[in-house]
mmCIF file of C-alpha atoms in Angstrom:
data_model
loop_
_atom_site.group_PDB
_atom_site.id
_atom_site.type_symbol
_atom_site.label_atom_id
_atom_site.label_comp_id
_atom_site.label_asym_id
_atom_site.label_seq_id
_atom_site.Cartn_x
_atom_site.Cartn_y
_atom_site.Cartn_z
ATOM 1 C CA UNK A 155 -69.307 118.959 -64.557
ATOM 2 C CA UNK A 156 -66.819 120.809 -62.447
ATOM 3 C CA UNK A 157 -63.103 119.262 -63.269
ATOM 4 C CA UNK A 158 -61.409 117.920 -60.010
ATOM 5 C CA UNK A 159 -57.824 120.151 -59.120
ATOM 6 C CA UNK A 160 -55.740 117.810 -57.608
ATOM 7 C CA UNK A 161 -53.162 120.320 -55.042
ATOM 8 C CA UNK A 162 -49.345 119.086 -56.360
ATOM 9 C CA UNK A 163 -47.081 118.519 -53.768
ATOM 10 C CA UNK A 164 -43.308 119.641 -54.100
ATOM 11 C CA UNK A 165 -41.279 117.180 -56.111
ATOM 12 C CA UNK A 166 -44.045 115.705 -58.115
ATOM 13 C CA UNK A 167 -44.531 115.960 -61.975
ATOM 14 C CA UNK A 168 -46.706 118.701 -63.399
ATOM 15 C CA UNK A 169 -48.393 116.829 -66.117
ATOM 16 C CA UNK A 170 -51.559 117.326 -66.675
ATOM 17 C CA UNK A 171 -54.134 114.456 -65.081
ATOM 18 C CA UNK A 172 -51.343 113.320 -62.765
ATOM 19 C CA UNK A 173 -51.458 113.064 -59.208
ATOM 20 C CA UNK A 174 -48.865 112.881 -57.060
ATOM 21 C CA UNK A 175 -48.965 109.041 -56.104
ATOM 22 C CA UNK A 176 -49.207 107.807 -59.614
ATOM 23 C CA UNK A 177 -46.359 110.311 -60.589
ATOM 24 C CA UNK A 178 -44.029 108.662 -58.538
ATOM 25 C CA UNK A 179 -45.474 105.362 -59.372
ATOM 26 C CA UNK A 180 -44.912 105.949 -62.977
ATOM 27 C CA UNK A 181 -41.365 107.465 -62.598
ATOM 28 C CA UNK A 182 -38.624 105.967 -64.721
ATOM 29 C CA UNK A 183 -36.818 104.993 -61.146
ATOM 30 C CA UNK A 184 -40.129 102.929 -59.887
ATOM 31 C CA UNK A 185 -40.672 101.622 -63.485
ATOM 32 C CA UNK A 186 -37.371 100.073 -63.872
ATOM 33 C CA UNK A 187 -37.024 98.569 -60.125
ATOM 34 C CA UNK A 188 -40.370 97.055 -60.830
ATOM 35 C CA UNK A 189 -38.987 95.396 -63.776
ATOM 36 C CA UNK A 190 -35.885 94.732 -62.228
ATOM 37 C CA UNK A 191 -33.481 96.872 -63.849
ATOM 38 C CA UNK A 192 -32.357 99.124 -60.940
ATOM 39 C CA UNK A 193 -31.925 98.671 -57.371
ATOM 40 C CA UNK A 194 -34.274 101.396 -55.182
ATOM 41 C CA UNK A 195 -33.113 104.092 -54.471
ATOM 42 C CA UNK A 196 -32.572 107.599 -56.462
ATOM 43 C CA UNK A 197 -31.334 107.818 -59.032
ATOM 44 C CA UNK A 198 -27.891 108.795 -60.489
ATOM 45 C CA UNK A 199 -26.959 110.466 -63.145
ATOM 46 C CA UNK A 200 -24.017 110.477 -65.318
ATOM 47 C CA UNK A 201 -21.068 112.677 -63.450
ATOM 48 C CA UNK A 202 -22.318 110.421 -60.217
ATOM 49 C CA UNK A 203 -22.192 107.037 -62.151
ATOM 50 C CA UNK A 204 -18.265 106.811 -61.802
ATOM 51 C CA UNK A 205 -18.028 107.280 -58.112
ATOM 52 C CA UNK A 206 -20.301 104.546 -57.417
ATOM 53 C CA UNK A 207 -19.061 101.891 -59.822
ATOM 54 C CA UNK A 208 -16.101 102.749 -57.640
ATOM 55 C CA UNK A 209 -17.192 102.406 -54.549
ATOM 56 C CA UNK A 210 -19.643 98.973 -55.917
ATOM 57 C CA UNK A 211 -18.678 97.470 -58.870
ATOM 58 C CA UNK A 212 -20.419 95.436 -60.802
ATOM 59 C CA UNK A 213 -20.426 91.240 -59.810
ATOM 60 C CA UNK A 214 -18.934 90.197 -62.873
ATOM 61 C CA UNK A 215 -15.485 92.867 -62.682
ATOM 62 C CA UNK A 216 -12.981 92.891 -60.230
ATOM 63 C CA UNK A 217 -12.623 96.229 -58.245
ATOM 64 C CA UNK A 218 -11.484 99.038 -60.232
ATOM 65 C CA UNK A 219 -11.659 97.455 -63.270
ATOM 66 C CA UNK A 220 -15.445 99.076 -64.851
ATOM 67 C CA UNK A 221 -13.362 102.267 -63.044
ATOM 68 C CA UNK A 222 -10.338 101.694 -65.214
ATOM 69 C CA UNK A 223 -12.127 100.497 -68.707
ATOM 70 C CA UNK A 224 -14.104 104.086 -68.322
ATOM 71 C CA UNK A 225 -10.630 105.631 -68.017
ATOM 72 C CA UNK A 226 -9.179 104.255 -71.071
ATOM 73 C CA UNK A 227 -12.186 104.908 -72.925
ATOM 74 C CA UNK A 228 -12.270 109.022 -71.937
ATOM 75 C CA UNK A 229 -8.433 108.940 -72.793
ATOM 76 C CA UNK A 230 -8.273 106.726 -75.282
ATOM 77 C CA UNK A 231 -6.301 109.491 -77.431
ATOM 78 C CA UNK A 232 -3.549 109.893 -75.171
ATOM 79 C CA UNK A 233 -3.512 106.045 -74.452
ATOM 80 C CA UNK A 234 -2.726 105.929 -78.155
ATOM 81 C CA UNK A 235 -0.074 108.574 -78.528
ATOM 82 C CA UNK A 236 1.422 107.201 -75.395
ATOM 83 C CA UNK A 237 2.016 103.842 -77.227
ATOM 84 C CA UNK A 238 3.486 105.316 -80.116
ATOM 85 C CA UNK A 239 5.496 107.524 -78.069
ATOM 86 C CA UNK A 240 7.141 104.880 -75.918
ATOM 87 C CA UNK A 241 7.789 102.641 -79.100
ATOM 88 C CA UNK A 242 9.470 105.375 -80.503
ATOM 89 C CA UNK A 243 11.694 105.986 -77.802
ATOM 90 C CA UNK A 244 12.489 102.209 -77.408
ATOM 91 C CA UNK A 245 13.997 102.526 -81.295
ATOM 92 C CA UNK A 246 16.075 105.683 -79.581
ATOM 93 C CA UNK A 247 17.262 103.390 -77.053
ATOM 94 C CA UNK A 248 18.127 100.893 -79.005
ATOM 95 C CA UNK A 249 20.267 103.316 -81.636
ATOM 96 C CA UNK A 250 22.352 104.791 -78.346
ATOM 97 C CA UNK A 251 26.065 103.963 -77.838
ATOM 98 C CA UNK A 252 25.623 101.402 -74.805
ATOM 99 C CA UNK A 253 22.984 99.427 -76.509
ATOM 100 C CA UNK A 254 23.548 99.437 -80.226
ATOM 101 C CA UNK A 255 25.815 96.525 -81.832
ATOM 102 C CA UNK A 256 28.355 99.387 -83.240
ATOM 103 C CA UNK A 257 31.357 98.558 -80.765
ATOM 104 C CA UNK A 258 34.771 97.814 -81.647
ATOM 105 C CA UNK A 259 35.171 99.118 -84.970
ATOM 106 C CA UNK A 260 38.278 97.930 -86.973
ATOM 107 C CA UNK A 261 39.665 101.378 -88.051
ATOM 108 C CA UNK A 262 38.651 105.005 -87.591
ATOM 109 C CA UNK A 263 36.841 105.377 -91.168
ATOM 110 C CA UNK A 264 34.380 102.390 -90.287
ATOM 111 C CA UNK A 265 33.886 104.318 -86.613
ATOM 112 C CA UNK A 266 33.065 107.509 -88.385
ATOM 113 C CA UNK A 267 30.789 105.870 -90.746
ATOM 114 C CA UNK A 268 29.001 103.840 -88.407
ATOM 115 C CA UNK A 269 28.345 106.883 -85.927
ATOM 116 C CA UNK A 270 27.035 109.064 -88.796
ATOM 117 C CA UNK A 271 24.633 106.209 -89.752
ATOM 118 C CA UNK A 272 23.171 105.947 -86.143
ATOM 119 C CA UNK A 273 22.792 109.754 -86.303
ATOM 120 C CA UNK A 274 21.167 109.624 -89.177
ATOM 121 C CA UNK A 275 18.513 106.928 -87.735
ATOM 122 C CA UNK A 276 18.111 108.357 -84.574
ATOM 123 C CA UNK A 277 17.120 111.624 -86.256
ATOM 124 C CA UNK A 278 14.671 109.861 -88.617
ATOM 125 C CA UNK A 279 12.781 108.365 -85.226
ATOM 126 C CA UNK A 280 12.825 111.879 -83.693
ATOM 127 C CA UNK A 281 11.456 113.334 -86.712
ATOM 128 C CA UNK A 282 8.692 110.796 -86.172
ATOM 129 C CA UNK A 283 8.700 111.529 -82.677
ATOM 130 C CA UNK A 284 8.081 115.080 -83.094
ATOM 131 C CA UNK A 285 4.018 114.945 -83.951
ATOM 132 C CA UNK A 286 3.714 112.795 -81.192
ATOM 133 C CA UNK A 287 4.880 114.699 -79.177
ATOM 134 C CA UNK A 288 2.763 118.185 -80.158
ATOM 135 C CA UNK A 289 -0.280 115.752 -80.078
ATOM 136 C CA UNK A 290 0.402 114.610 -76.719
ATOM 137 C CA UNK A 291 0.797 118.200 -75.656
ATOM 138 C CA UNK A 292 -2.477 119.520 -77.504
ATOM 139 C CA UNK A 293 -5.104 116.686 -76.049
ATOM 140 C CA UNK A 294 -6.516 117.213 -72.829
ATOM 141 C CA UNK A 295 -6.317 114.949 -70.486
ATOM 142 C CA UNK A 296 -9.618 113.604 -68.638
ATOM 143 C CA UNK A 297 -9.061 111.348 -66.302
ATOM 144 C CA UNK A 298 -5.868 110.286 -63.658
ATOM 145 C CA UNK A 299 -4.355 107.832 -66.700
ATOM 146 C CA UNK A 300 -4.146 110.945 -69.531
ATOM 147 C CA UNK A 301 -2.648 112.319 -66.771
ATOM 148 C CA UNK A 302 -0.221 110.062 -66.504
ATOM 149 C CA UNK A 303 0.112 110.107 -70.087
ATOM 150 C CA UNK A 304 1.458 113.593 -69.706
ATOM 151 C CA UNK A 305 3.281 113.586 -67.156
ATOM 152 C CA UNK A 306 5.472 110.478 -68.633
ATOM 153 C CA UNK A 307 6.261 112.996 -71.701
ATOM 154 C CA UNK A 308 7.016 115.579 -69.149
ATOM 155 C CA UNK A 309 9.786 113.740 -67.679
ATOM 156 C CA UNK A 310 10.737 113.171 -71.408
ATOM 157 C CA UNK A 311 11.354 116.792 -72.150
ATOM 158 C CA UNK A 312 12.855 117.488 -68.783
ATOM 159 C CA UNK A 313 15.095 114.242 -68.408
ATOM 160 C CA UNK A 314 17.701 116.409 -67.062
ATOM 161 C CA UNK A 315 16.143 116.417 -63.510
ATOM 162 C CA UNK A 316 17.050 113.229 -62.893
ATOM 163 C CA UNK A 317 20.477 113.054 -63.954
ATOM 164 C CA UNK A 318 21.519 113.078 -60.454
ATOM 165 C CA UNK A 319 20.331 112.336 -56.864
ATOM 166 C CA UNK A 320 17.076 114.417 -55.695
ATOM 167 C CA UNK A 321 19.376 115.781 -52.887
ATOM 168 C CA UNK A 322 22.015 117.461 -55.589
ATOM 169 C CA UNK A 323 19.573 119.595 -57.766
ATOM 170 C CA UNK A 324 17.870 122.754 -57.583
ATOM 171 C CA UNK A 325 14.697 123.770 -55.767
ATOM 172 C CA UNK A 326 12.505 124.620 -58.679
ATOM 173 C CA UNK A 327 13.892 121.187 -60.604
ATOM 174 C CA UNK A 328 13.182 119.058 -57.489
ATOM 175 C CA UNK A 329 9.407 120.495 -57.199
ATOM 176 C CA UNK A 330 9.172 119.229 -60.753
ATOM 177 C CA UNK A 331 10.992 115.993 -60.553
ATOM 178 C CA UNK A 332 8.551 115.205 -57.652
ATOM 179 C CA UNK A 333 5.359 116.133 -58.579
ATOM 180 C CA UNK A 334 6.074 114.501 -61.892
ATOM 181 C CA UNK A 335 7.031 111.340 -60.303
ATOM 182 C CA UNK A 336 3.968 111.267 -58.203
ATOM 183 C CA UNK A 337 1.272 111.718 -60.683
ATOM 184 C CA UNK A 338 3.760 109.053 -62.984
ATOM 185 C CA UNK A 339 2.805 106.538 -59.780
ATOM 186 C CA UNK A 340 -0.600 107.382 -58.994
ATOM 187 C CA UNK A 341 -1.463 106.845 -62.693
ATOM 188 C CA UNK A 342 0.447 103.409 -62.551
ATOM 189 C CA UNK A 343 2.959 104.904 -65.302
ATOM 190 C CA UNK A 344 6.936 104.236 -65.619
ATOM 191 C CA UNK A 345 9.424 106.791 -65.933
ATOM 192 C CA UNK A 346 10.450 106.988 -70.010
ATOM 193 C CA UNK A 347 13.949 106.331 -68.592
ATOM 194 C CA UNK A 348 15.556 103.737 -66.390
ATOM 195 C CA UNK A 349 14.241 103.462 -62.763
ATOM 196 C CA UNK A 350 17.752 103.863 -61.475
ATOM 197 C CA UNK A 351 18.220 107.203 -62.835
ATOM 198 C CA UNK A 352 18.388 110.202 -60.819
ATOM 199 C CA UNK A 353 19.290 107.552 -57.489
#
């Protein structure tokens, strides 16, 4: 008996036995919007998945939230180092001259005493500070809030830029003031400094 050669149109699986309408029929795309699982349609694969949560969310989030939780997940790293690194810098804060509890000594030998103590514990944080720092600098960022991430330590390193009003600095330190500032808001990230400073 002569085996029947079924012609295979473009597009259609090449397994043996298979025609084209039960190919299609049998897809993983047909299988799971018979069951269900999918709506019709083709299908999407992982790189695309992102861009349509965002576009259609799922029922049960708000919008932007499956967007965001995907986010946090790809940069969970720098999320991390991020916390640490803004604790640490809130113990800084605390140490400096306008906000630590040091004022008014009652002679010069407690003043010199109590300044060398707050140097000493402000350079124990920054000596904690410092790995931070190199790990924020050595893990790639993925996604617009590792971004942000980075670009909050940048205006760390560079807090000079903003110790006066855009108008009054240089060129090059304006270019980086701004773009720093604008990826710091598009990420939904604060300045690691006062919002006042630099107005």
């Amino acid at each position: 008996m002569e085996r029947l050669i079924v012609p295979m149109q473009p597009g259609c699986s090449a397994r043996s036995g298979a025609t084209p309408s039960l190919s299609a029929a049998t897809s993983p795309e047909a299988v799971s919007r018979e069951n269900g699982n999918v709506p019709s349609g083709p299908s999407m694969n992982s790189s695309s998945s992102l861009r349509v949560e965002a576009l259609n969310p799922p029922n049960e989030l708000p919008a932007g939230r499956t967007v965001l939780a995907e986010q946090l997940e790809d940069d969970f790293a720098l999320v991390q180092l991020d916390t640490t690194f803004v604790t640490l810098l809130s113990e800084i804060s605390a140490l400096e001259p306008d906000h630590s509890d040091g004022q008014g000594w009652p002679d010069a030998e407690s003043a010199r005493s109590g300044e060398t103590s707050r140097t000493q514990k402000i350079e124990t944080v920054l000596a904690r500070l410092d790995p931070v720092e190199r790990a924020i600098l050595a893990t790639p960022a993925r996604t617009i809030v590792g971004l942000g991430v980075k670009a909050r330590h940048a205006a760390y390193v560079v807090s000079e830029h903003w110790d006066a009003p855009i108008e009054q600095i240089d060129w090059d330190a304006r270019a980086v003031r701004l773009l720093i500032e604008a990826i710091c808001k598009a990420a939904g990230v604060r300045l690691p400094f006062p919002h006042e400073a630099g107005q």
